mmCIF file of C-alpha atoms in Angstrom:
data_model
loop_
_atom_site.group_PDB
_atom_site.id
_atom_site.type_symbol
_atom_site.label_atom_id
_atom_site.label_comp_id
_atom_site.label_asym_id
_atom_site.label_seq_id
_atom_site.Cartn_x
_atom_site.Cartn_y
_atom_site.Cartn_z
ATOM 1 C CA ASN D 375 -20.384 5.419 2.833
ATOM 2 C CA ALA D 376 -18.352 5.610 -0.352
ATOM 3 C CA GLY D 377 -15.052 5.161 1.521
ATOM 4 C CA VAL D 378 -12.122 6.472 -0.500
ATOM 5 C CA THR D 379 -12.802 7.652 -4.036
ATOM 6 C CA GLN D 380 -10.327 8.766 -6.679
ATOM 7 C CA THR D 381 -10.844 10.917 -9.750
ATOM 8 C CA PRO D 382 -10.125 10.281 -12.581
ATOM 9 C CA LYS D 383 -9.849 6.512 -13.011
ATOM 10 C CA PHE D 384 -7.640 6.753 -16.078
ATOM 11 C CA ARG D 385 -5.794 9.558 -17.828
ATOM 12 C CA VAL D 386 -3.363 9.964 -20.707
ATOM 13 C CA LEU D 387 -1.045 12.976 -20.679
ATOM 14 C CA LYS D 388 1.602 14.288 -22.995
ATOM 15 C CA THR D 389 5.034 15.102 -21.601
ATOM 16 C CA GLY D 390 4.982 18.547 -20.030
ATOM 17 C CA GLN D 391 1.251 18.695 -19.380
ATOM 18 C CA SER D 392 -0.102 19.222 -15.900
ATOM 19 C CA MET D 393 -2.935 17.557 -14.035
ATOM 20 C CA THR D 394 -4.465 17.114 -10.603
ATOM 21 C CA LEU D 395 -5.636 13.855 -9.091
ATOM 22 C CA LEU D 396 -8.400 14.140 -6.531
ATOM 23 C CA CYS D 397 -8.845 11.878 -3.520
ATOM 24 C CA ALA D 398 -11.916 12.132 -1.318
ATOM 25 C CA GLN D 399 -12.822 10.225 1.852
ATOM 26 C CA ASP D 400 -16.041 10.287 3.854
ATOM 27 C CA MET D 401 -14.757 8.545 6.997
ATOM 28 C CA ASN D 402 -13.505 11.689 8.763
ATOM 29 C CA HIS D 403 -9.956 10.337 8.784
ATOM 30 C CA GLU D 404 -7.096 12.584 9.825
ATOM 31 C CA TYR D 405 -4.385 10.787 7.838
ATOM 32 C CA MET D 406 -4.278 10.732 4.047
ATOM 33 C CA TYR D 407 -1.631 9.368 1.681
ATOM 34 C CA TRP D 408 -0.657 9.294 -1.961
ATOM 35 C CA TYR D 409 1.272 6.292 -3.337
ATOM 36 C CA ARG D 410 2.436 5.169 -6.715
ATOM 37 C CA GLN D 411 2.645 1.507 -7.687
ATOM 38 C CA ASP D 412 5.019 0.285 -10.351
ATOM 39 C CA PRO D 413 5.702 -3.313 -11.414
ATOM 40 C CA GLY D 414 8.170 -5.031 -9.104
ATOM 41 C CA MET D 415 8.400 -1.986 -6.821
ATOM 42 C CA GLY D 416 5.394 -2.302 -4.560
ATOM 43 C CA LEU D 417 3.761 0.900 -3.360
ATOM 44 C CA ARG D 418 5.934 3.922 -2.725
ATOM 45 C CA LEU D 419 4.769 6.846 -0.629
ATOM 46 C CA ILE D 420 4.777 10.181 -2.469
ATOM 47 C CA HIS D 421 3.312 12.606 0.081
ATOM 48 C CA TYR D 422 1.120 12.327 3.113
ATOM 49 C CA SER D 423 -0.959 14.490 5.429
ATOM 50 C CA VAL D 424 -1.614 14.065 9.139
ATOM 51 C CA GLY D 425 -4.433 16.596 9.196
ATOM 52 C CA GLU D 426 -6.187 19.421 7.383
ATOM 53 C CA GLY D 427 -3.707 22.031 6.200
ATOM 54 C CA THR D 428 -0.642 19.815 6.706
ATOM 55 C CA THR D 429 1.458 17.921 4.171
ATOM 56 C CA ALA D 430 4.781 16.103 4.285
ATOM 57 C CA LYS D 431 7.127 14.379 1.845
ATOM 58 C CA GLY D 432 7.299 10.645 1.545
ATOM 59 C CA GLU D 433 9.813 8.386 -0.129
ATOM 60 C CA VAL D 434 9.433 9.694 -3.720
ATOM 61 C CA PRO D 435 8.105 13.298 -3.630
ATOM 62 C CA ASP D 436 10.014 14.840 -6.547
ATOM 63 C CA GLY D 437 7.812 16.081 -9.410
ATOM 64 C CA TYR D 438 4.648 16.085 -7.300
ATOM 65 C CA ASN D 439 2.860 18.598 -5.108
ATOM 66 C CA VAL D 440 -0.064 18.112 -2.767
ATOM 67 C CA SER D 441 -2.662 20.113 -0.903
ATOM 68 C CA ARG D 442 -5.070 19.316 1.942
ATOM 69 C CA LEU D 443 -7.299 22.371 2.166
ATOM 70 C CA LYS D 444 -10.267 20.336 3.400
ATOM 71 C CA LYS D 445 -10.087 17.354 5.724
ATOM 72 C CA GLN D 446 -11.925 15.081 3.327
ATOM 73 C CA ASN D 447 -9.856 15.900 0.219
ATOM 74 C CA PHE D 448 -6.218 15.313 -0.690
ATOM 75 C CA LEU D 449 -5.042 16.569 -4.082
ATOM 76 C CA LEU D 450 -1.970 15.354 -5.945
ATOM 77 C CA GLY D 451 -0.585 17.622 -8.658
ATOM 78 C CA LEU D 452 1.840 16.997 -11.472
ATOM 79 C CA GLU D 453 3.098 20.339 -12.779
ATOM 80 C CA SER D 454 5.028 19.022 -15.775
ATOM 81 C CA ALA D 455 4.387 15.355 -16.430
ATOM 82 C CA ALA D 456 7.246 13.070 -17.466
ATOM 83 C CA PRO D 457 7.122 9.512 -18.868
ATOM 84 C CA SER D 458 8.717 8.305 -15.606
ATOM 85 C CA GLN D 459 5.489 9.311 -13.868
ATOM 86 C CA THR D 460 3.516 6.694 -15.776
ATOM 87 C CA SER D 461 2.131 4.587 -12.952
ATOM 88 C CA VAL D 462 -0.921 3.601 -10.963
ATOM 89 C CA TYR D 463 -1.620 6.105 -8.217
ATOM 90 C CA PHE D 464 -3.387 5.102 -5.013
ATOM 91 C CA CYS D 465 -4.807 7.305 -2.332
ATOM 92 C CA ALA D 466 -5.401 6.039 1.192
ATOM 93 C CA SER D 467 -6.823 7.392 4.422
ATOM 94 C CA GLY D 468 -6.891 6.245 8.017
ATOM 95 C CA GLU D 469 -7.346 7.169 11.654
ATOM 96 C CA GLN D 470 -3.800 5.983 12.265
ATOM 97 C CA VAL D 471 -0.871 5.145 10.035
ATOM 98 C CA GLU D 472 -1.164 1.407 10.717
ATOM 99 C CA THR D 473 -4.705 1.168 9.344
ATOM 100 C CA GLN D 474 -5.118 2.545 5.852
ATOM 101 C CA TYR D 475 -8.097 2.312 3.531
ATOM 102 C CA PHE D 476 -7.216 2.517 -0.123
ATOM 103 C CA GLY D 477 -9.062 3.932 -3.091
ATOM 104 C CA PRO D 478 -9.452 2.068 -6.391
ATOM 105 C CA GLY D 479 -6.506 3.784 -8.063
ATOM 106 C CA THR D 480 -5.847 6.095 -11.006
ATOM 107 C CA ARG D 481 -3.971 4.776 -14.018
ATOM 108 C CA LEU D 482 -1.805 7.497 -15.559
ATOM 109 C CA LEU D 483 0.015 7.168 -18.857
ATOM 110 C CA VAL D 484 2.452 9.891 -19.841
ATOM 111 C CA LEU D 485 3.494 9.833 -23.489
ATOM 112 C CA THR C 235 17.190 -1.763 -2.122
ATOM 113 C CA GLN C 236 13.841 -1.930 -0.423
ATOM 114 C CA LEU C 237 13.424 -1.616 3.305
ATOM 115 C CA LEU C 238 11.107 -4.634 3.289
ATOM 116 C CA GLU C 239 12.042 -7.654 1.187
ATOM 117 C CA GLN C 240 9.343 -10.150 0.356
ATOM 118 C CA SER C 241 9.801 -13.703 -0.841
ATOM 119 C CA PRO C 242 8.980 -15.457 -2.958
ATOM 120 C CA GLN C 243 8.089 -12.901 -5.599
ATOM 121 C CA PHE C 244 5.746 -15.328 -7.354
ATOM 122 C CA LEU C 245 4.030 -18.473 -6.087
ATOM 123 C CA SER C 246 1.705 -20.778 -8.002
ATOM 124 C CA ILE C 247 0.115 -23.697 -6.170
ATOM 125 C CA GLN C 248 -2.797 -26.097 -6.395
ATOM 126 C CA GLU C 249 -5.949 -25.721 -4.350
ATOM 127 C CA GLY C 250 -5.601 -27.414 -0.978
ATOM 128 C CA GLU C 251 -1.854 -26.876 -0.602
ATOM 129 C CA ASN C 252 -0.251 -24.945 2.240
ATOM 130 C CA LEU C 253 2.140 -22.048 1.709
ATOM 131 C CA THR C 254 4.238 -19.510 3.567
ATOM 132 C CA VAL C 255 5.407 -16.107 2.351
ATOM 133 C CA TYR C 256 7.981 -13.976 4.059
ATOM 134 C CA CYS C 257 8.694 -10.336 4.785
ATOM 135 C CA ASN C 258 12.191 -9.485 5.985
ATOM 136 C CA SER C 259 14.119 -6.373 6.948
ATOM 137 C CA SER C 260 17.358 -5.382 8.632
ATOM 138 C CA SER C 261 15.426 -2.692 10.515
ATOM 139 C CA VAL C 262 13.259 -3.002 13.591
ATOM 140 C CA PHE C 263 9.611 -2.080 13.145
ATOM 141 C CA SER C 264 7.130 -1.052 15.806
ATOM 142 C CA SER C 265 4.482 -2.908 13.808
ATOM 143 C CA LEU C 266 4.003 -4.585 10.453
ATOM 144 C CA GLN C 267 0.882 -4.783 8.339
ATOM 145 C CA TRP C 268 -0.211 -7.320 5.736
ATOM 146 C CA TYR C 269 -2.422 -6.284 2.842
ATOM 147 C CA ARG C 270 -3.974 -8.222 -0.030
ATOM 148 C CA GLN C 271 -4.504 -6.611 -3.400
ATOM 149 C CA GLU C 272 -6.600 -7.980 -6.241
ATOM 150 C CA PRO C 273 -6.138 -6.892 -9.874
ATOM 151 C CA GLY C 274 -7.506 -3.430 -10.602
ATOM 152 C CA GLU C 275 -8.197 -2.656 -6.947
ATOM 153 C CA GLY C 276 -6.478 -1.016 -4.021
ATOM 154 C CA PRO C 277 -4.863 -3.029 -1.231
ATOM 155 C CA VAL C 278 -7.053 -4.212 1.641
ATOM 156 C CA LEU C 279 -5.656 -4.497 5.158
ATOM 157 C CA LEU C 280 -5.613 -8.045 6.535
ATOM 158 C CA VAL C 281 -3.827 -7.673 9.863
ATOM 159 C CA THR C 282 -1.413 -5.629 11.973
ATOM 160 C CA VAL C 283 1.172 -7.347 14.171
ATOM 161 C CA VAL C 284 2.680 -5.321 16.977
ATOM 162 C CA THR C 285 4.414 -7.480 19.573
ATOM 163 C CA GLY C 286 7.567 -9.494 18.873
ATOM 164 C CA GLY C 287 6.642 -13.176 18.588
ATOM 165 C CA GLU C 288 2.971 -12.362 18.130
ATOM 166 C CA VAL C 289 0.818 -14.793 16.176
ATOM 167 C CA LYS C 290 -2.526 -13.754 14.717
ATOM 168 C CA LYS C 291 -4.992 -15.976 12.909
ATOM 169 C CA LEU C 292 -7.569 -14.923 10.360
ATOM 170 C CA LYS C 293 -9.495 -18.041 9.336
ATOM 171 C CA ARG C 294 -6.962 -20.057 7.289
ATOM 172 C CA LEU C 295 -4.319 -17.310 7.413
ATOM 173 C CA THR C 296 -1.725 -17.224 10.193
ATOM 174 C CA PHE C 297 0.505 -14.185 10.629
ATOM 175 C CA GLN C 298 3.629 -14.135 12.770
ATOM 176 C CA PHE C 299 5.870 -11.260 13.826
ATOM 177 C CA GLY C 300 9.474 -12.162 14.472
ATOM 178 C CA ASP C 301 10.838 -11.999 17.997
ATOM 179 C CA ALA C 302 13.200 -9.186 17.013
ATOM 180 C CA ARG C 303 10.429 -7.357 15.104
ATOM 181 C CA LYS C 304 12.467 -7.380 11.896
ATOM 182 C CA ASP C 305 10.457 -9.947 9.967
ATOM 183 C CA SER C 306 7.041 -11.451 9.525
ATOM 184 C CA SER C 307 5.464 -14.420 7.811
ATOM 185 C CA LEU C 308 2.067 -15.295 6.416
ATOM 186 C CA HIS C 309 1.013 -18.936 6.314
ATOM 187 C CA ILE C 310 -2.060 -20.053 4.407
ATOM 188 C CA THR C 311 -3.538 -23.454 5.132
ATOM 189 C CA ALA C 312 -5.477 -25.343 2.459
ATOM 190 C CA ALA C 313 -5.284 -22.529 -0.076
ATOM 191 C CA GLN C 314 -8.329 -21.770 -2.193
ATOM 192 C CA PRO C 315 -8.642 -19.975 -5.556
ATOM 193 C CA GLY C 316 -10.152 -17.036 -3.671
ATOM 194 C CA ASP C 317 -6.786 -16.533 -1.957
ATOM 195 C CA THR C 318 -5.263 -15.516 -5.288
ATOM 196 C CA GLY C 319 -3.820 -12.031 -5.165
ATOM 197 C CA LEU C 320 -0.823 -9.859 -4.361
ATOM 198 C CA TYR C 321 0.203 -10.027 -0.703
ATOM 199 C CA LEU C 322 2.017 -6.963 0.575
ATOM 200 C CA CYS C 323 3.735 -6.319 3.865
ATOM 201 C CA ALA C 324 4.183 -2.771 5.119
ATOM 202 C CA GLY C 325 5.574 -0.848 8.047
ATOM 203 C CA CYS C 326 6.983 2.484 9.158
ATOM 204 C CA PRO C 327 10.770 2.752 9.586
ATOM 205 C CA PRO C 328 12.048 3.638 13.049
ATOM 206 C CA TYR C 329 13.115 7.136 11.967
ATOM 207 C CA ASN C 330 9.650 8.255 10.794
ATOM 208 C CA ASN C 331 6.465 6.719 12.142
ATOM 209 C CA ASN C 332 4.338 8.244 9.361
ATOM 210 C CA ASP C 333 6.479 7.196 6.388
ATOM 211 C CA MET C 334 4.820 3.900 5.414
ATOM 212 C CA ARG C 335 6.993 1.529 3.368
ATOM 213 C CA PHE C 336 5.735 -1.442 1.403
ATOM 214 C CA GLY C 337 7.470 -4.553 0.206
ATOM 215 C CA ALA C 338 7.257 -5.418 -3.489
ATOM 216 C CA GLY C 339 4.788 -8.191 -2.698
ATOM 217 C CA THR C 340 4.250 -11.891 -3.322
ATOM 218 C CA ARG C 341 1.925 -12.681 -6.205
ATOM 219 C CA LEU C 342 0.005 -15.838 -5.296
ATOM 220 C CA THR C 343 -1.976 -17.908 -7.772
ATOM 221 C CA VAL C 344 -4.071 -20.786 -6.482
ATOM 222 C CA LYS C 345 -5.221 -23.121 -9.244
ATOM 223 C CA PRO C 346 -8.463 -25.086 -8.885
#
């Protein structure tokens, strides 16, 4: 099992560009999450999904959109990237909210 | 202000020493989790504490959940360089049991 994988590993964007981060899990988990991690801030929840076809806002959802068309995939979109979105993005999945398995992260730099 | 406050923010000790890190909140949590994160990787779950006053042991790591379920501590006995990493506590606030919140973490360095 690959667990939780994230694509891409690293990306540089210019302000205003758009991109999609892909998260895939092969553990048949219902719950999936997108976080961002910034120095001194810990991880902050952007959006989450409790099952295929469902999404909900987390603590810091503004500027991001998500989709969960297939159970194994959770996509995070940035429609118009801003320098404030420079961060490390982590995806996680789990059978319940208390037990989350994290991917290796995507480093995003917005210039 | 963060829902979960962790202290200390940084901790550097020598191999063999004992240490305790703390996770505090003014809110009551149904459970708290502890994760460890190494550079360039995602966090890895260490333990979940559920019952007030609960103590869980994982080899040299001892986790305790406060009686009022507002705080937790992690004690490491005889720390080793392999314990180096960022220790994060996490939990869902009482108003949304899917909205996971993390503390900012304690960055531990254990020197040989």
